[in-house]
PDB file of C-alpha atoms in Angstrom:
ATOM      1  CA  UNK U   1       0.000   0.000   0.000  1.00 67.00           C
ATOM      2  CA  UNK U   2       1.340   3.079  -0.476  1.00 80.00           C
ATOM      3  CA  UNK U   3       2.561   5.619   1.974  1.00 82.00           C
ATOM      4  CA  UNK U   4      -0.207   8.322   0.814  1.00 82.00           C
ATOM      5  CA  UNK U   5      -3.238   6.102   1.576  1.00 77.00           C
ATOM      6  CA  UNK U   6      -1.544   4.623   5.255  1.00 80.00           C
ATOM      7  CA  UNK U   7      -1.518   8.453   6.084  1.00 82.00           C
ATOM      8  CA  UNK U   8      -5.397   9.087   5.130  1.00 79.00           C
ATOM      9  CA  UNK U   9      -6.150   6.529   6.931  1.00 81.00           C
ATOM     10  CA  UNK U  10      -4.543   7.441  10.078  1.00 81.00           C
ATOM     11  CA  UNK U  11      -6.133  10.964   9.482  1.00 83.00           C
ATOM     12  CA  UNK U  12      -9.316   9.306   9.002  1.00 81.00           C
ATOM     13  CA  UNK U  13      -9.144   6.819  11.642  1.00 80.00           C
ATOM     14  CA  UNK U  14      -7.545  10.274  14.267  1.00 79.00           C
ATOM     15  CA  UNK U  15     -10.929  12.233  13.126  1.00 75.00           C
ATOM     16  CA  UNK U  16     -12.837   9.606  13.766  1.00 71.00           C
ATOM     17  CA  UNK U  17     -12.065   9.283  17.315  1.00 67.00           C
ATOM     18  CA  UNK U  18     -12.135  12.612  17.871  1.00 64.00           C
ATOM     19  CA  UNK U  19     -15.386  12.750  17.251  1.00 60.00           C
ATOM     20  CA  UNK U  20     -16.495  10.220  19.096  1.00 58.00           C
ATOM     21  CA  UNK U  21     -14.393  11.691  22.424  1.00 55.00           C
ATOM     22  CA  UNK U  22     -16.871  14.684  22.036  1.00 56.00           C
ATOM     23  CA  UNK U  23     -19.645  12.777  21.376  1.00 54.00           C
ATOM     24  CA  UNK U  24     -22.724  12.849  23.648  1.00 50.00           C
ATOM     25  CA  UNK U  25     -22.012   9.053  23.955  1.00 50.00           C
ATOM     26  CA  UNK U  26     -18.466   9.500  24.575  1.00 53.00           C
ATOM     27  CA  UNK U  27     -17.310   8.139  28.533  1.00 51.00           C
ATOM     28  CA  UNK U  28     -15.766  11.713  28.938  1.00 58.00           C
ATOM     29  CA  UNK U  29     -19.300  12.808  29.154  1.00 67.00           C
ATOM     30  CA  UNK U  30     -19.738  10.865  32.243  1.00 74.00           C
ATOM     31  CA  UNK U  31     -18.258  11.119  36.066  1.00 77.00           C
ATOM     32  CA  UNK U  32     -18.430   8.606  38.685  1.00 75.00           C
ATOM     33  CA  UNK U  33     -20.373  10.906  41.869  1.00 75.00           C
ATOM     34  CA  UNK U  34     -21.155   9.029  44.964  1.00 71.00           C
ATOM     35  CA  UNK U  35     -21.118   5.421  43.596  1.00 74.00           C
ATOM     36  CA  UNK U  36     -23.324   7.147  40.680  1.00 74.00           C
ATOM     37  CA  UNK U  37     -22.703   7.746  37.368  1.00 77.00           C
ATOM     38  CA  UNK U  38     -23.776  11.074  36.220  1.00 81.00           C
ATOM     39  CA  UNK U  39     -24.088  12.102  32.618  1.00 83.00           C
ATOM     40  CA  UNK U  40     -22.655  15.482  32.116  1.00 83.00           C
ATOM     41  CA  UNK U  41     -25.008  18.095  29.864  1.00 82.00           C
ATOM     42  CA  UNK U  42     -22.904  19.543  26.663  1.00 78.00           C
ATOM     43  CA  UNK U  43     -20.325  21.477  27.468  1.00 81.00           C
ATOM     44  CA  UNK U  44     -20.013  20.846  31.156  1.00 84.00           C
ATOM     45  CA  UNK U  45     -16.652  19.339  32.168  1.00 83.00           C
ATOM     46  CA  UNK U  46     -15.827  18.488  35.565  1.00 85.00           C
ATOM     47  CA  UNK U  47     -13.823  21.180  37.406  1.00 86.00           C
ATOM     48  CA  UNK U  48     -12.784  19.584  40.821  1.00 85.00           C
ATOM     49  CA  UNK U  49     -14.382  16.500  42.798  1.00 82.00           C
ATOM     50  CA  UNK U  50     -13.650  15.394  46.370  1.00 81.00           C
ATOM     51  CA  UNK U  51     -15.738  12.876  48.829  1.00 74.00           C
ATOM     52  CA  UNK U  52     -18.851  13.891  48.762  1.00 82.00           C
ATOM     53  CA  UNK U  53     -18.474  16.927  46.365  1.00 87.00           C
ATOM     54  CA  UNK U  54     -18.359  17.395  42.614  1.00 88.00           C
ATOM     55  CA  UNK U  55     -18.269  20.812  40.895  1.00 90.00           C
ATOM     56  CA  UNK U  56     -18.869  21.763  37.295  1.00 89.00           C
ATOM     57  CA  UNK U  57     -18.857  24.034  34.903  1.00 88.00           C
ATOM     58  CA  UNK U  58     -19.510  24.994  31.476  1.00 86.00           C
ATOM     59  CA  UNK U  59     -17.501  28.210  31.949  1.00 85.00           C
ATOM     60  CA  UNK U  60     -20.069  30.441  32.620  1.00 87.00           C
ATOM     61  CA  UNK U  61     -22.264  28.338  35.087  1.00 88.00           C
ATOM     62  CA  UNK U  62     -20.586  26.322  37.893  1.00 91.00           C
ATOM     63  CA  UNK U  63     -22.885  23.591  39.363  1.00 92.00           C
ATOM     64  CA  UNK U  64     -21.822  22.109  42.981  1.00 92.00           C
ATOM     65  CA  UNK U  65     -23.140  18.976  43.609  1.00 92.00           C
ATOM     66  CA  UNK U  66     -23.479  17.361  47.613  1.00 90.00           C
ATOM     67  CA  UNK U  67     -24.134  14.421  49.108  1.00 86.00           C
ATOM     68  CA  UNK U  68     -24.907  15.334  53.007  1.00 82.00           C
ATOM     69  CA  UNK U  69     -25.185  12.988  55.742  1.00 77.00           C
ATOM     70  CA  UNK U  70     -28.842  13.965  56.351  1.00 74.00           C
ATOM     71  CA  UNK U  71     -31.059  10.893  55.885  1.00 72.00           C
ATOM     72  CA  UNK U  72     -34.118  10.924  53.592  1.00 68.00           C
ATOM     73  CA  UNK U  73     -36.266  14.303  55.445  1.00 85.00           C
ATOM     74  CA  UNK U  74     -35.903  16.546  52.696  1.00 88.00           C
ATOM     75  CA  UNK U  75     -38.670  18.831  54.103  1.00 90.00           C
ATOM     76  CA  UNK U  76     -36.596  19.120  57.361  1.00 89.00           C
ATOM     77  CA  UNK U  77     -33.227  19.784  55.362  1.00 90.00           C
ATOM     78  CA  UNK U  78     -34.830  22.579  53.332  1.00 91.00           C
ATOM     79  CA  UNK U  79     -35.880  24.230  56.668  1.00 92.00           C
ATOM     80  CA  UNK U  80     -32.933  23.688  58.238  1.00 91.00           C
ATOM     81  CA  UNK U  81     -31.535  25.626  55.407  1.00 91.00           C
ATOM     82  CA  UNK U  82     -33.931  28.196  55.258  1.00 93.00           C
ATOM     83  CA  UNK U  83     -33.588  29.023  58.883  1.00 92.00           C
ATOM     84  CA  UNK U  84     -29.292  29.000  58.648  1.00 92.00           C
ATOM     85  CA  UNK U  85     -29.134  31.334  56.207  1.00 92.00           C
ATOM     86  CA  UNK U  86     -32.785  33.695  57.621  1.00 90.00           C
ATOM     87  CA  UNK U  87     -30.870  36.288  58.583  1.00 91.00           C
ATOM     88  CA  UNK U  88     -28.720  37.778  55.432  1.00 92.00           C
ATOM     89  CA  UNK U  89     -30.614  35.771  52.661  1.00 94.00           C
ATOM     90  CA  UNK U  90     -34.224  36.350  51.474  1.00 93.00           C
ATOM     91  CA  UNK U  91     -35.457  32.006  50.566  1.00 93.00           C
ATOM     92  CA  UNK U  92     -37.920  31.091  48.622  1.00 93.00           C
ATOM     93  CA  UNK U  93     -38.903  27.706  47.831  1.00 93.00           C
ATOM     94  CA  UNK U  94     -40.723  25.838  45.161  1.00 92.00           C
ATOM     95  CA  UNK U  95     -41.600  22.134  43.336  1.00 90.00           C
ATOM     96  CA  UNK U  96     -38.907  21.818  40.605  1.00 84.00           C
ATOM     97  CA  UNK U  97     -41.255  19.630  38.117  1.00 80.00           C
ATOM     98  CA  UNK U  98     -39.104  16.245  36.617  1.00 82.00           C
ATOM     99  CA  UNK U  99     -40.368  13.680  34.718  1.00 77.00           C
ATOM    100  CA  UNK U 100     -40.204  10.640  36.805  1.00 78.00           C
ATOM    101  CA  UNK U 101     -42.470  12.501  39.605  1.00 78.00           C
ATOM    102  CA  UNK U 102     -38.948  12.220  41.680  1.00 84.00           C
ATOM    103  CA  UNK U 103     -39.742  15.144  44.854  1.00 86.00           C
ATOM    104  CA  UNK U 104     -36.723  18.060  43.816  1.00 91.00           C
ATOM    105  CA  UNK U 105     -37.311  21.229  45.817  1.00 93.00           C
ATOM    106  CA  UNK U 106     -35.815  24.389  44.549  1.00 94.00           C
ATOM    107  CA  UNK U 107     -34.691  27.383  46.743  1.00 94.00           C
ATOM    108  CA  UNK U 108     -33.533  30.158  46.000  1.00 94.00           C
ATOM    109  CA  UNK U 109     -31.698  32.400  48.586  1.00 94.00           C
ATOM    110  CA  UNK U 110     -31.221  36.452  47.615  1.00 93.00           C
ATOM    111  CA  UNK U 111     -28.752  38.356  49.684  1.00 92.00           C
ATOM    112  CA  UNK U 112     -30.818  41.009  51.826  1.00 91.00           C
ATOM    113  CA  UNK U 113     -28.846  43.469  49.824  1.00 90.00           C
ATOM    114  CA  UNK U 114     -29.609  41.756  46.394  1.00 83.00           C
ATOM    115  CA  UNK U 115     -26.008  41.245  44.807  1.00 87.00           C
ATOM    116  CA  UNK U 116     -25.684  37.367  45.496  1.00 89.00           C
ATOM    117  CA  UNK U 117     -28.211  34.667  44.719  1.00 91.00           C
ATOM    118  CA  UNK U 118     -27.881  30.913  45.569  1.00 93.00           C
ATOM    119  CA  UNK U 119     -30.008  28.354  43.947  1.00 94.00           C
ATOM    120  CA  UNK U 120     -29.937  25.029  45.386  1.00 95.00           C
ATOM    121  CA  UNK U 121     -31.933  22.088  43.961  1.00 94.00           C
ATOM    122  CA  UNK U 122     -32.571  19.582  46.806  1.00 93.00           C
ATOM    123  CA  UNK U 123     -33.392  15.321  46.369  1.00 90.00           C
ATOM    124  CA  UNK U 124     -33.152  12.494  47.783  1.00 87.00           C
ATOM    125  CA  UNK U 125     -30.675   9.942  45.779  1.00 84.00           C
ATOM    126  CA  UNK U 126     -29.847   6.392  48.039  1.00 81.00           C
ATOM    127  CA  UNK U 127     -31.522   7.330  51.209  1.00 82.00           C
ATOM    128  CA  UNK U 128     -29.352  10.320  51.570  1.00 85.00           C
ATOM    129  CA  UNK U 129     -30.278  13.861  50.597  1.00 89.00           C
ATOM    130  CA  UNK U 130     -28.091  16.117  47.744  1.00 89.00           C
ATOM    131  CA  UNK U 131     -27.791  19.265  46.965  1.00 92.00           C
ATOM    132  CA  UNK U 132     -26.511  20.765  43.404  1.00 93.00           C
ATOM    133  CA  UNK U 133     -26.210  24.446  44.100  1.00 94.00           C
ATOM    134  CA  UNK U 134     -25.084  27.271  41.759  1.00 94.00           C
ATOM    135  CA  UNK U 135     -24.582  31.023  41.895  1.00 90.00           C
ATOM    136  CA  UNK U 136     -26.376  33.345  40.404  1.00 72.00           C
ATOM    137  CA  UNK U 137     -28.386  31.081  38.079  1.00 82.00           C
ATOM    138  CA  UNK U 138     -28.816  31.348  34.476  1.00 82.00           C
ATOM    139  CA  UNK U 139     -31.466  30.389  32.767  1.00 82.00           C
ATOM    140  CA  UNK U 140     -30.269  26.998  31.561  1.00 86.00           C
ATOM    141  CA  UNK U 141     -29.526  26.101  34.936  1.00 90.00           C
ATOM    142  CA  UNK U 142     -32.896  24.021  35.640  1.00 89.00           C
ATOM    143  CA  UNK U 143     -32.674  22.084  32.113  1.00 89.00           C
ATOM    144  CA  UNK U 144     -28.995  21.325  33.083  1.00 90.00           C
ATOM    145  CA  UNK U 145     -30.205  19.985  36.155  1.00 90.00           C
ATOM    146  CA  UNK U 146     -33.335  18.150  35.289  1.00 89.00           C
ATOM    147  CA  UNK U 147     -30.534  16.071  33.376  1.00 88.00           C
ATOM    148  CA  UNK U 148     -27.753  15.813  35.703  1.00 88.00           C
ATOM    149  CA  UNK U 149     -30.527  14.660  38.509  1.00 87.00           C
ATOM    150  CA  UNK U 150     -32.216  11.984  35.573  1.00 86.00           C
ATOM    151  CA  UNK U 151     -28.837  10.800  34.728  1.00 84.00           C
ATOM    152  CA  UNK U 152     -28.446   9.236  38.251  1.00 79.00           C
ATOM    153  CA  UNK U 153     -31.516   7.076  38.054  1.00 61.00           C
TER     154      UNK U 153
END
């Protein structure tokens, strides 16, 4: 075979990876969380991850997701929240609708002197209760995590 075709092949064969990498189906799309695997959305890559913690980010958005100790009350970890942060925050909570019916609360937590506002999304995944918090949301944020939270089921 000559030397021209081997090397448009290897080009081919290079591209052709590539692509799949970067593909939605590609394993680099996906990070081990908690003894779950969680499907990252497009564009997200995984910034840092420790224990119970992973954060990431799309480079505009930053998503932190927790695992606490706090067994299955989700109503009594919200409140607990709520009451913590009563003081310099402003909380309002809300149903965050999925698919599967799965019980997400949303809170969001404005700074009594409106420049910082914390989102949190709150479930219960394994008997234990997470948290994916961002700052600031944008408005992608709850599509992003309506997938990150159906990846782990």
């Amino acid at each position: 075979m000559k030397r021209i075709y081997m090397i448009g092949i290897v080009i081919v064969l290079i591209l052709l990876a590539g692509a799949y990498l970067f593909s939605p189906i590609s394993p680099l799309n996906k990070v081990n969380f908690n003894g779950e695997t969680v499907k990252l959305s497009s564009g997200y890559t995984v910034q840092n991850s420790s224990g119970n913690s992973l954060t990431i980010s799309n480079g505009t958005n930053e998503l932190i997701l927790t695992s606490t100790n706090l067994k299955s009350d989700l109503e009594a970890a919200v409140s607990g929240y709520e009451e913590k942060v009563a003081d310099n925050y402003n909380v309002t909570r809300s149903k965050f609708e999925m698919k599967n019916n799965q019980d997400v609360i949303k809170t969001v937590a404005v700074s009594n002197n409106g420049t910082l506002s914390i989102t949190k999304y709150w479930f219960v995944k394994d008997g234990k209760i997470c948290e994916i918090q961002t700052n600031n949301a944008q408005n992608s944020t709850d599509d992003v995590v309506r997938d990150l939270i159906n990846s782990m089921n």
